[in-house]
Tab-separated table of C-alpha atoms in Angstrom:
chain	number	residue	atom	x	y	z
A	1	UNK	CA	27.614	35.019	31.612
A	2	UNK	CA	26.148	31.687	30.761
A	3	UNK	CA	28.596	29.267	29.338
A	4	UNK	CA	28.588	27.872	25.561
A	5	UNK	CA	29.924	24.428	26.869
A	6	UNK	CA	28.741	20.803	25.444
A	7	UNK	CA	26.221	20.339	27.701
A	8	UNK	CA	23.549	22.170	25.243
A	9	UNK	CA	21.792	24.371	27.548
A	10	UNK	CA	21.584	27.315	25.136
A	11	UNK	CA	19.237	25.456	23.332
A	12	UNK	CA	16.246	26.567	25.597
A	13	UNK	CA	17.661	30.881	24.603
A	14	UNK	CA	15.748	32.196	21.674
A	15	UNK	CA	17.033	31.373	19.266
A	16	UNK	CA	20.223	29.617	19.983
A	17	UNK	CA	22.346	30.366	17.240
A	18	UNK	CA	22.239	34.299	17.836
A	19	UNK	CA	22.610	33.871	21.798
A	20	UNK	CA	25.561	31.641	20.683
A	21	UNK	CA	27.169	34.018	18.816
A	22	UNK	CA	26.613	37.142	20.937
A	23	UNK	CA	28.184	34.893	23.573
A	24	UNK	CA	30.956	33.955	22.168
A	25	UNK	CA	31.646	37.546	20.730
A	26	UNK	CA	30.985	38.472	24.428
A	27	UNK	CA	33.621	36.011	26.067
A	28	UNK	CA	36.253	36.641	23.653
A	29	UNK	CA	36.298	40.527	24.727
A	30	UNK	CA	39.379	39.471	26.869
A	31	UNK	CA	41.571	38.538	23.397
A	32	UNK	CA	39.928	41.392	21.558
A	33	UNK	CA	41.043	44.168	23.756
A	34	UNK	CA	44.252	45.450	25.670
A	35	UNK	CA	42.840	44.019	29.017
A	36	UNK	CA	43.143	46.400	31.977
A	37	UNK	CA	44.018	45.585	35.437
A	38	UNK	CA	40.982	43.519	36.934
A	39	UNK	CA	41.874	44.455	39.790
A	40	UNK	CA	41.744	48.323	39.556
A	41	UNK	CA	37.782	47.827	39.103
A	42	UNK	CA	36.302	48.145	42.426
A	43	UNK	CA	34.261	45.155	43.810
A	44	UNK	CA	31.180	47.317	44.425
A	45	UNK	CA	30.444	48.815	40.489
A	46	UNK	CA	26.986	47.836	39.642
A	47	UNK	CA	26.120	45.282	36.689
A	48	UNK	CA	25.323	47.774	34.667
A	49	UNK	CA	28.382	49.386	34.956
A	50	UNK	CA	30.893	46.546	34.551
A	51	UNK	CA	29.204	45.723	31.257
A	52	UNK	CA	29.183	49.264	30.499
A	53	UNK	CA	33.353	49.218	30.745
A	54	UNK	CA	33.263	45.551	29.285
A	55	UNK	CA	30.964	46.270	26.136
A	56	UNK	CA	33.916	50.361	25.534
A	57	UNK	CA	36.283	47.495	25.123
A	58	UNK	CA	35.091	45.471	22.853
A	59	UNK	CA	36.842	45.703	19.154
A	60	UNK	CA	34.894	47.533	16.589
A	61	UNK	CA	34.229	44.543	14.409
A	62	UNK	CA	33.197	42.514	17.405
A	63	UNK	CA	30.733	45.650	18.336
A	64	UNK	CA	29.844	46.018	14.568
A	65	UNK	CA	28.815	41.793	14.355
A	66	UNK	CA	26.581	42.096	17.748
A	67	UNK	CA	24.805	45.391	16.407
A	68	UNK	CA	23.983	43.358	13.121
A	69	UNK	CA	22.953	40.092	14.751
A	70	UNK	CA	20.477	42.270	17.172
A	71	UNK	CA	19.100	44.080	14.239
A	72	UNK	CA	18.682	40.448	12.740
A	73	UNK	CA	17.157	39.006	16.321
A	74	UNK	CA	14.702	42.327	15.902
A	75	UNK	CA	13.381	41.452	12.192
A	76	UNK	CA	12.757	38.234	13.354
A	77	UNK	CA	10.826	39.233	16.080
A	78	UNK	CA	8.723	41.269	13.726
A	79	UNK	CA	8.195	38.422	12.078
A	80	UNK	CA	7.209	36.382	14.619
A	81	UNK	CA	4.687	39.541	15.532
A	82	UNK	CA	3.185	39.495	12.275
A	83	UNK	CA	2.716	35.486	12.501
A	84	UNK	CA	0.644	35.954	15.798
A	85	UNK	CA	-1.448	38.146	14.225
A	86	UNK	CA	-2.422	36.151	11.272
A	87	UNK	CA	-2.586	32.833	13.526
A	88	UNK	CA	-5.455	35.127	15.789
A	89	UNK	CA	-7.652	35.770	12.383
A	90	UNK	CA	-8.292	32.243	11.817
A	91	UNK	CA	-10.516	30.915	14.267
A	92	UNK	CA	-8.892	27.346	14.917
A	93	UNK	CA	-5.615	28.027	15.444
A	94	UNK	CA	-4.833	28.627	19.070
A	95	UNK	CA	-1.138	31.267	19.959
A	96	UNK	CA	0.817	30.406	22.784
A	97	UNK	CA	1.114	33.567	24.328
A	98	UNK	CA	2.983	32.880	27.123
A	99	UNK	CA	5.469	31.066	24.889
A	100	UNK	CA	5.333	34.192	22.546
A	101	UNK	CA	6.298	36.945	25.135
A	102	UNK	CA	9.485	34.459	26.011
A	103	UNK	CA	11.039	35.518	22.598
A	104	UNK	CA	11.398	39.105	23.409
A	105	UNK	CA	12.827	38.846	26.925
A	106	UNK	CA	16.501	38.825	26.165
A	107	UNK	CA	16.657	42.014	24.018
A	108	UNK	CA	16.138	45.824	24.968
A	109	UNK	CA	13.287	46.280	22.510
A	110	UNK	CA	13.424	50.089	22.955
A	111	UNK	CA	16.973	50.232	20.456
A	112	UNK	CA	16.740	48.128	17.591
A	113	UNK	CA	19.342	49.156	16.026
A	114	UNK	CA	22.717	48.687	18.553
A	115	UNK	CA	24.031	45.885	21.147
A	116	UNK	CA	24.341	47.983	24.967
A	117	UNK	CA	24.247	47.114	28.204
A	118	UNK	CA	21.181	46.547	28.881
A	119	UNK	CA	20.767	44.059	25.953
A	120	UNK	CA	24.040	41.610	27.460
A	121	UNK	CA	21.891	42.128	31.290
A	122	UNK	CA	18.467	41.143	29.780
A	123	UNK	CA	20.764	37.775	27.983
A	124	UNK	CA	22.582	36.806	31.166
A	125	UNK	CA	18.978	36.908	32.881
A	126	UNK	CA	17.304	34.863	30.322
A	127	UNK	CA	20.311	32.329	29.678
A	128	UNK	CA	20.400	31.905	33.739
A	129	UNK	CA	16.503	31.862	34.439
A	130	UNK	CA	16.429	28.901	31.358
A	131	UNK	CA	19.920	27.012	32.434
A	132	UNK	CA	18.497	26.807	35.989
A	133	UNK	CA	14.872	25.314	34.550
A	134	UNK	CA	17.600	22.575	32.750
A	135	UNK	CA	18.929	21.895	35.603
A	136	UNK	CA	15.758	21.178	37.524
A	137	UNK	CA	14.257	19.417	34.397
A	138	UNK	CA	17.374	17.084	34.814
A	139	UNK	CA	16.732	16.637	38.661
A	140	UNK	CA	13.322	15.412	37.716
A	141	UNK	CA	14.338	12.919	35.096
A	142	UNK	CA	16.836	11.345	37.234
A	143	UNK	CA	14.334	10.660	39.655
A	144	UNK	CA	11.952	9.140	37.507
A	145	UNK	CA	14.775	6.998	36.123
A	146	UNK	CA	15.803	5.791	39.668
A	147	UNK	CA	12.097	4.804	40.246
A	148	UNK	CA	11.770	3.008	37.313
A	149	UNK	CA	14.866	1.210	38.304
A	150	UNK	CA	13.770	0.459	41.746
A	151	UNK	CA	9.976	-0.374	40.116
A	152	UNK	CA	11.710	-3.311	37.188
A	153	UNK	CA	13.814	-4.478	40.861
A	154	UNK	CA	10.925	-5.414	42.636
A	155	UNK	CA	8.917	-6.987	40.107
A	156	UNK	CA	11.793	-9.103	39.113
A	157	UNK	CA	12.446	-10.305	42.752
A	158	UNK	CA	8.170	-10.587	42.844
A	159	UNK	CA	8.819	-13.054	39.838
A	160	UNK	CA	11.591	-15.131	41.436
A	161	UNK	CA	10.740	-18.216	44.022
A	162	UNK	CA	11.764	-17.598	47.500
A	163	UNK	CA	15.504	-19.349	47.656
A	164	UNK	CA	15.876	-17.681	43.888
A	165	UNK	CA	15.045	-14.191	45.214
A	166	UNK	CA	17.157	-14.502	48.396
A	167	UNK	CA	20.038	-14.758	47.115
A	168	UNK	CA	19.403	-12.241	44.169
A	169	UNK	CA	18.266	-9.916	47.344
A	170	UNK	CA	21.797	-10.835	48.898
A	171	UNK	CA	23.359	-10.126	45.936
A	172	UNK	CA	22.039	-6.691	45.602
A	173	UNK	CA	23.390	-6.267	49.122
A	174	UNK	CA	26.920	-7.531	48.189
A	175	UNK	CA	27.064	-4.897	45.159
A	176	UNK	CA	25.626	-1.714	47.211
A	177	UNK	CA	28.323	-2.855	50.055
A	178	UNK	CA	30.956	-2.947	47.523
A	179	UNK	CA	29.933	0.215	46.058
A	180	UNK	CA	29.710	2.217	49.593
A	181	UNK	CA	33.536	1.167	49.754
A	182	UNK	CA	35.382	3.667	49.246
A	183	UNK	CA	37.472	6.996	49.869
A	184	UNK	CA	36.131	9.745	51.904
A	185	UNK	CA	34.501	12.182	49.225
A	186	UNK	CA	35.339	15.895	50.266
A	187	UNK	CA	32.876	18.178	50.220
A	188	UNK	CA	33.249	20.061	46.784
A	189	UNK	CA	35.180	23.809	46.918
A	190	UNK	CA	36.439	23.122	50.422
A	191	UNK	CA	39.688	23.791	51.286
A	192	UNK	CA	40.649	19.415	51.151
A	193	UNK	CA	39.065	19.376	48.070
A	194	UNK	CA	41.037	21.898	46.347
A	195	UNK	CA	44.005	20.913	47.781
A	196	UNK	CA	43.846	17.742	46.444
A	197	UNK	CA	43.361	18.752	43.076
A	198	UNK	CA	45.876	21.610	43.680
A	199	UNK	CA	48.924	17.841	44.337
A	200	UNK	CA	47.249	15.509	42.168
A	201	UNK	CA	46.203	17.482	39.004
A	202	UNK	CA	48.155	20.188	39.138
A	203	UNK	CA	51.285	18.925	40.635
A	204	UNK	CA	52.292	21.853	43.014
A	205	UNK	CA	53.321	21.408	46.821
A	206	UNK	CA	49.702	21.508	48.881
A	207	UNK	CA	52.174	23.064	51.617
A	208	UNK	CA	51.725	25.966	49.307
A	209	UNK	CA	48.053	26.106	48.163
A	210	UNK	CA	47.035	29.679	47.253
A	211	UNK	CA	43.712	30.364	46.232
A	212	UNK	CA	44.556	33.004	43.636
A	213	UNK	CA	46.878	30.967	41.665
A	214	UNK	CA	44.450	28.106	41.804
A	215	UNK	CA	41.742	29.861	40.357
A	216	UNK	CA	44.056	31.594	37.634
A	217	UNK	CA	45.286	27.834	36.649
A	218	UNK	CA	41.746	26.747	36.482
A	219	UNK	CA	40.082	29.510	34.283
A	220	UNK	CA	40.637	27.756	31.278
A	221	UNK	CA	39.613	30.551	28.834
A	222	UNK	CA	41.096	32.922	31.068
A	223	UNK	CA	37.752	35.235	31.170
A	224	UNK	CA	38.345	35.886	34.683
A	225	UNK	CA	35.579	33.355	35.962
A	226	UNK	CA	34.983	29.995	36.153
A	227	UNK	CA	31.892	28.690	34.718
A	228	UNK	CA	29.914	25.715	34.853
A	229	UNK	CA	32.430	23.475	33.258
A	230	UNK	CA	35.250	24.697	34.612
A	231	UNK	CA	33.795	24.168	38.047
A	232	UNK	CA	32.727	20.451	37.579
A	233	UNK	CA	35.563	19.361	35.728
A	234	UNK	CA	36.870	19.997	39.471
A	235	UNK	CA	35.260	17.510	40.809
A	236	UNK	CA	36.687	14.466	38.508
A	237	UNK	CA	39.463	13.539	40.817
A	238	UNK	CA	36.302	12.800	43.937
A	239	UNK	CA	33.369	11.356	41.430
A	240	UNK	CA	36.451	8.464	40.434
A	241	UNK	CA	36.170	7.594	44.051
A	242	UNK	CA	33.200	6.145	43.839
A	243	UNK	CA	32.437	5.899	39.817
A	244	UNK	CA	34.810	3.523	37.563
A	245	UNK	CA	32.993	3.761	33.918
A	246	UNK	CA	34.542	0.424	33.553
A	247	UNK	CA	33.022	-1.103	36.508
A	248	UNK	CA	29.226	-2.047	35.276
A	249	UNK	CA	27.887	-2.328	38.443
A	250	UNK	CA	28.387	1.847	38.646
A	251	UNK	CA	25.462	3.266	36.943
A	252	UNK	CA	27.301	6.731	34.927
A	253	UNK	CA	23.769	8.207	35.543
A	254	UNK	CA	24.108	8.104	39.417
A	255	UNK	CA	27.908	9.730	38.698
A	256	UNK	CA	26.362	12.197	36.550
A	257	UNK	CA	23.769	13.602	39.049
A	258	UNK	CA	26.308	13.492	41.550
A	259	UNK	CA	28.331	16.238	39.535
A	260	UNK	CA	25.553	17.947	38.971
A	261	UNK	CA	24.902	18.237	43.067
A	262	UNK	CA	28.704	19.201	43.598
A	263	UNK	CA	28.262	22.152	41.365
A	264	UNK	CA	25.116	23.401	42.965
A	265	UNK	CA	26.640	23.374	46.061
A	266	UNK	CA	29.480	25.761	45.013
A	267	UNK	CA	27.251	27.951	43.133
A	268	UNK	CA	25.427	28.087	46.437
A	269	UNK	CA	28.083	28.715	48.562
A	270	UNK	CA	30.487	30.388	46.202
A	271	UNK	CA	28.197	32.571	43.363
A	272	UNK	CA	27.056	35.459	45.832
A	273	UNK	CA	25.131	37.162	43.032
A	274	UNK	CA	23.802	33.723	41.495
A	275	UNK	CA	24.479	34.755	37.771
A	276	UNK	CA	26.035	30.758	37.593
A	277	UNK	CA	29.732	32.270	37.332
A	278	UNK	CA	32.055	32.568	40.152
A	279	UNK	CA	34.395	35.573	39.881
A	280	UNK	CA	37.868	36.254	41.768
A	281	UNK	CA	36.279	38.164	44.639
A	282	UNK	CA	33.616	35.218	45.036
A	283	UNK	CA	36.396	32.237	44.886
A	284	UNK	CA	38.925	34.234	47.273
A	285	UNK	CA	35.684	35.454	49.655
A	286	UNK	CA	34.672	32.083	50.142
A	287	UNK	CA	38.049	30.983	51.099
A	288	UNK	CA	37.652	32.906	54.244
A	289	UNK	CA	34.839	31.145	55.649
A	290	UNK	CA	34.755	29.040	58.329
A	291	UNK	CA	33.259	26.296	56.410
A	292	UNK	CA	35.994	26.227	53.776
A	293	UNK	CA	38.115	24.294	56.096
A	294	UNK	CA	35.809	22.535	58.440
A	295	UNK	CA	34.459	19.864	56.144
A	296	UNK	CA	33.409	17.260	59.101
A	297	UNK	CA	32.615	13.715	57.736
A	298	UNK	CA	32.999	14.736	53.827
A	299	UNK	CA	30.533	14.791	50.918
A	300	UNK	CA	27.258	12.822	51.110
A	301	UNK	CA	26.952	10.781	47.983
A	302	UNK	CA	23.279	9.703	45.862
A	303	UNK	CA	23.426	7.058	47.300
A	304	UNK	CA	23.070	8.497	51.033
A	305	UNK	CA	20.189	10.855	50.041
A	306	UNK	CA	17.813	8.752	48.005
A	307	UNK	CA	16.065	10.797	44.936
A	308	UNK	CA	12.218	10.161	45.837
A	309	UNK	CA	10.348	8.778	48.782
A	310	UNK	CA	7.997	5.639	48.940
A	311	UNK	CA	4.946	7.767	48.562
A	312	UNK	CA	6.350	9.369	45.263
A	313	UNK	CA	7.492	5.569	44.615
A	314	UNK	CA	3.654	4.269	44.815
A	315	UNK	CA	2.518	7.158	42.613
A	316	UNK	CA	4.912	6.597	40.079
A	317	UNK	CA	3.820	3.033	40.529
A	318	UNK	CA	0.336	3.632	39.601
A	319	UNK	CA	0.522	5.939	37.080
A	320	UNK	CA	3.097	3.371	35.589
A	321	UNK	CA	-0.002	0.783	35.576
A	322	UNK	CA	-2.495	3.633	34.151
A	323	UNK	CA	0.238	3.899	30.712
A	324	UNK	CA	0.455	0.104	30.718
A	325	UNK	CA	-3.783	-0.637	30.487
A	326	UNK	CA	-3.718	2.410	28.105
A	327	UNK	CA	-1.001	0.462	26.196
A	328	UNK	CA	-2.180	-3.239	26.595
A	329	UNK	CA	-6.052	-1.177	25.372
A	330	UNK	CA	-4.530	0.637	22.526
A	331	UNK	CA	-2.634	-2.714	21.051
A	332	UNK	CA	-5.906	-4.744	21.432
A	333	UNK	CA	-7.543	-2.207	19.345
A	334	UNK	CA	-4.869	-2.328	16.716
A	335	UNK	CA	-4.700	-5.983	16.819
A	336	UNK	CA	-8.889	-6.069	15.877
A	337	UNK	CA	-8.007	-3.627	13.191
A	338	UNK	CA	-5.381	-5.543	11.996
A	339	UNK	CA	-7.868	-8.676	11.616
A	340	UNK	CA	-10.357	-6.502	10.375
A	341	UNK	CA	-7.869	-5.481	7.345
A	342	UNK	CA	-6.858	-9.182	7.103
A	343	UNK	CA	-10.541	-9.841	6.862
A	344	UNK	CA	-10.579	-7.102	3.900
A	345	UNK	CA	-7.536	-8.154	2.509
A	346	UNK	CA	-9.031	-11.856	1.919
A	347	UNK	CA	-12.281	-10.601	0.492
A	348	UNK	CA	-10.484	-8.095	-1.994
A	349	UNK	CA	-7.999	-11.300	-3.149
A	350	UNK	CA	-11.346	-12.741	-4.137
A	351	UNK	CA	-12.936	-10.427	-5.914
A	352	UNK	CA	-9.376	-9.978	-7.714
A	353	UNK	CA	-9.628	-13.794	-8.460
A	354	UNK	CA	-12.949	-13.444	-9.751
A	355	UNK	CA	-12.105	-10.332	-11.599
A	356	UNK	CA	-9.010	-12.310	-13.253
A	357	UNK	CA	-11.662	-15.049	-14.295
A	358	UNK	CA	-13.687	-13.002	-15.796
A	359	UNK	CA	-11.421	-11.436	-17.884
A	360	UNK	CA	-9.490	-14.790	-19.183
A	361	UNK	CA	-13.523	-16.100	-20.308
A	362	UNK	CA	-13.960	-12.682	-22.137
A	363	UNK	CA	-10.616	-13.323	-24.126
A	364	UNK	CA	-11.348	-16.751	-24.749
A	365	UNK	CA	-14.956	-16.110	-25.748
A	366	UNK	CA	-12.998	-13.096	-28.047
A	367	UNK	CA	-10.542	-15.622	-29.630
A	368	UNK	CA	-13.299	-18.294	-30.266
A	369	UNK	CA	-15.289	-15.897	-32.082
A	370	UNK	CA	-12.392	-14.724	-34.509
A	371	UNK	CA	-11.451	-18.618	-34.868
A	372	UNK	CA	-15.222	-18.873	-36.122
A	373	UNK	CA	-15.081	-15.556	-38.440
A	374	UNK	CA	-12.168	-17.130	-40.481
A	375	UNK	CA	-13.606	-20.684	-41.152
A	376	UNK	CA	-14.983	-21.867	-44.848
A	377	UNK	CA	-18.794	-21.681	-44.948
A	378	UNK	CA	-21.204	-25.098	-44.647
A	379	UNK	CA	-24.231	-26.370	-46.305
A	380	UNK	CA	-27.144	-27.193	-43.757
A	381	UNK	CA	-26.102	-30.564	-44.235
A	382	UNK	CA	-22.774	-29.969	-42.459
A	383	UNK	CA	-21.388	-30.042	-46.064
A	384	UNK	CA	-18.395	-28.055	-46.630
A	385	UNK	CA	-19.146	-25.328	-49.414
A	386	UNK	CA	-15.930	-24.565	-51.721
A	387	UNK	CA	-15.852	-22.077	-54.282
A	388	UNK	CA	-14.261	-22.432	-57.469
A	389	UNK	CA	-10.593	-21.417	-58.250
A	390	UNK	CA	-10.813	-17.707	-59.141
A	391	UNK	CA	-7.494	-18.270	-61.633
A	392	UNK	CA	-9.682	-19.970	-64.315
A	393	UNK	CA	-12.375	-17.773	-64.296
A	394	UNK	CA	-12.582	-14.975	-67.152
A	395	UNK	CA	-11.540	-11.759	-66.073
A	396	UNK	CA	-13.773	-8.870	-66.399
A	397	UNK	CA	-12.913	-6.392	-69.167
A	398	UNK	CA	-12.815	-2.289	-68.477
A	399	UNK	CA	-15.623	-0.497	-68.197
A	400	UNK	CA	-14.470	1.679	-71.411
A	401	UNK	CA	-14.276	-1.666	-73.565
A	402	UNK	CA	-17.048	-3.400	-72.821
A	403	UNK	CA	-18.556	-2.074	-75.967
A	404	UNK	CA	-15.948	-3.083	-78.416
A	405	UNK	CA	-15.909	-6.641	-77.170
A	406	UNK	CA	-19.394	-7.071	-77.415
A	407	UNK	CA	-18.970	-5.714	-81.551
A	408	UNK	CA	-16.601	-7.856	-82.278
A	409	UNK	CA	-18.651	-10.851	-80.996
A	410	UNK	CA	-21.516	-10.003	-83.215
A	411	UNK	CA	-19.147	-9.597	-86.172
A	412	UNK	CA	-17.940	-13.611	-85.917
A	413	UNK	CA	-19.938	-15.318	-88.424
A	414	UNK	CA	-21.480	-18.568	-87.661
A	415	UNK	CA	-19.441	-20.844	-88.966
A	416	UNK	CA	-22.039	-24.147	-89.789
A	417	UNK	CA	-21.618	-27.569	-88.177
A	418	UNK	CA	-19.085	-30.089	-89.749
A	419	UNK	CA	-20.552	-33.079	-90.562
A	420	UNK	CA	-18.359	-35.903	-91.849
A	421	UNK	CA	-18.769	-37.448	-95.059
A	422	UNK	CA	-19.188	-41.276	-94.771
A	423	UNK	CA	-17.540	-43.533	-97.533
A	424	UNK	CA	-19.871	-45.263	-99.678
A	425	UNK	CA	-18.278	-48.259	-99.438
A	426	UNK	CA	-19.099	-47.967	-95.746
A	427	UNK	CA	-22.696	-47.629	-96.857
């Protein structure tokens, strides 16, 4: 059963918040149910079979959520269906088929309508086939991160003059030295290597190891395996050997591979059927080996088994160059466009100067010609022209009147000149 730790994995199950919840519905069957005697079920029942027994046990709300969330996982299948088919009736969109048929791999698509057996095999299949796909995806970015470590080394030491890159080359030496200093590393699930977590973490007499009651302390959730975190959370006590996370010469990507290499060896050794969980029967079976005591030298570390070879080096080299002239071309081309919009830029300022001139005449020429509209009138000698003051001058009578006045004019008799009468003395 595939673990629902931190380290994400059930991202890659479709889709990852049903497998999550099926899982953890799944895992807490121990807490849900009156948990028989492990030990009564016989080593050699089929898959199918101890799921059978597993699934009878579970609660009926538990069994009640999973039948719901698979009817759920089913309509959105459907849906999924019914997008393919509409994608393939337009011409330019292109289905990824093979990407498609992943989504209905983890669920019995003959019963739609109830969580069995064969529905929790088909998940532990999918979640195992994708966690192992992580873990390879991780092995392959780990080696492209120590190359590009090694790659930035040499070109700084290719940059240095010859005393400056001697002693940075001597310093390098100093700091792997330093580094290959230290405790013998057992070899993770041997017998030394559980011993010593049996003294130091646990606190119990190593005189009295026993591989039942170390496995029993260590199964955290007490699901009656050990999964992928409980497993590499036994290797802290030998990665501290050689890892301080407050040293900064230790690179925590180096420690973080290294745990990853511990566990695969245990699931190699340990997980018989290689469904990533080691049960009981698989922890006590590989007790019995010879090579659970006989450890020889101890665990060989990164650092002894380098991640790539100088031919994969060279490669990653080159195509290194190839993304750098495609970089250096691509920022040449977007530095021309860049002066090209500069270019624009300064041509569109100008015609927005121009513009802006154009409009101030246009309001000037606007203002001038009102100015002119509202100024007194001139002879053609330049002469101003004023009209007389309209208070003086007789005010029109009503229409409707205008024949009265003009009676009463008439009817004033003409009243005959004065002329004065002189004095005769005068005369």
């Amino acid at each position: 059963m595939p673990p629902c730790g931190p380290r994400g994995a059930l991202l890659f199950l479709p889709p990852p918040l049903l497998l999550l919840l099926l899982l953890r519905a799944v895992l807490a069957v121990p807490l849900e149910r009156a948990a028989p005697n492990k030990e009564e079920s016989p080593a050699t029942d089929s898959p199918s079979g101890k799921l059978s027994r597993e699934l009878d046990f579970v609660s009926h709300h538990v069994r009640t959520k999973l039948d719901e969330l698979k009817r759920q996982e089913v309509s959105r299948l459907r849906m999924l269906l019914k997008a393919k088919m509409d994608a393939e009736q337009e011409p330019n969109v292109q289905v990824d088929h093979l990407n498609l048929l992943k989504q209905f791999e983890h669920l019995d698509s003959q019963n739609q309508h109830t969580f069995e057996a064969r529905d929790l095999e088909l998940l532990i299949q999918t979640a195992t086939r994708d966690l192992a796909q992580y873990d390879a995806a991780h092995h392959e970015e780990f080696k492209r991160y120590e190359m590009l470590k090694e790659h930035e080394r040499r070109r700084y030491l290719e940059s240095l003059g010859e005393e400056q890159r001697k002693e940075a080359e001597r310093k390098l030496e100093e700091q792997q030295r330093r580094h290959r200093e230290h405790p013998k590393v057992n070899v993770p699930g041997s017998q030394a290597q559980l011993k010593e977590v049996w003294e130091e973490l646990d606190g119990l007499d190593p005189n009295r190891f026993n591989p039942k009651t170390f496995f029993l302390l260590h199964d955290i959730n007490s699901d009656g395996v050990l999964d992928e975190q409980e497993l590499e959370a036994l290797f802290t006590k030998e990665l501290e050997k050689v890892y301080d996370p407050k040293n900064e010469e230790d690179d925590m990507r180096e420690m973080e591979e290294e745990r990853l290499r511990m566990r695969e060896h245990v699931m190699k050794n340990v997980d018989t059927n290689q469904d990533r969980l080691v049960t009981l029967e698989e922890f006590l079976a590989s007790t019995q080996r010879k090579e659970f005591g006989d450890t020889g030298e101890g665990w060989e570390t990164v650092e002894m088994h380098p991640a790539y070879t100088e031919e994969e080096l060279r490669h990653f080299e080159e195509e290194l160059a190839a993304r750098e002239a495609e970089l250096n071309a691509k920022a040449q081309r977007l530095s021309q466009e860049t002066e090209a919009l500069g270019r624009s830029q300064g041509r569109l300022e100008a015609q927005k100067r121009e513009l802006q001139q154009a409009v101030l005449h246009m309001e000037q020429r606007k203002q001038q010609q009102q100015q002119g509209h509202n100024a007194p009138a001139s002879d053609s000698e330049g002469q101003l022209k004023f009209h007389p003051d309209t208070d003086d001058a007789p005010v029109p009578a009503p229409a409707g009147d205008q024949k009265d006045v003009d009676a009463s004019v008439r009817k004033v008799p003409e009243q005959p000149p004065v002329v004065p009468q002189l004095d005769s003395q005068h005369l």
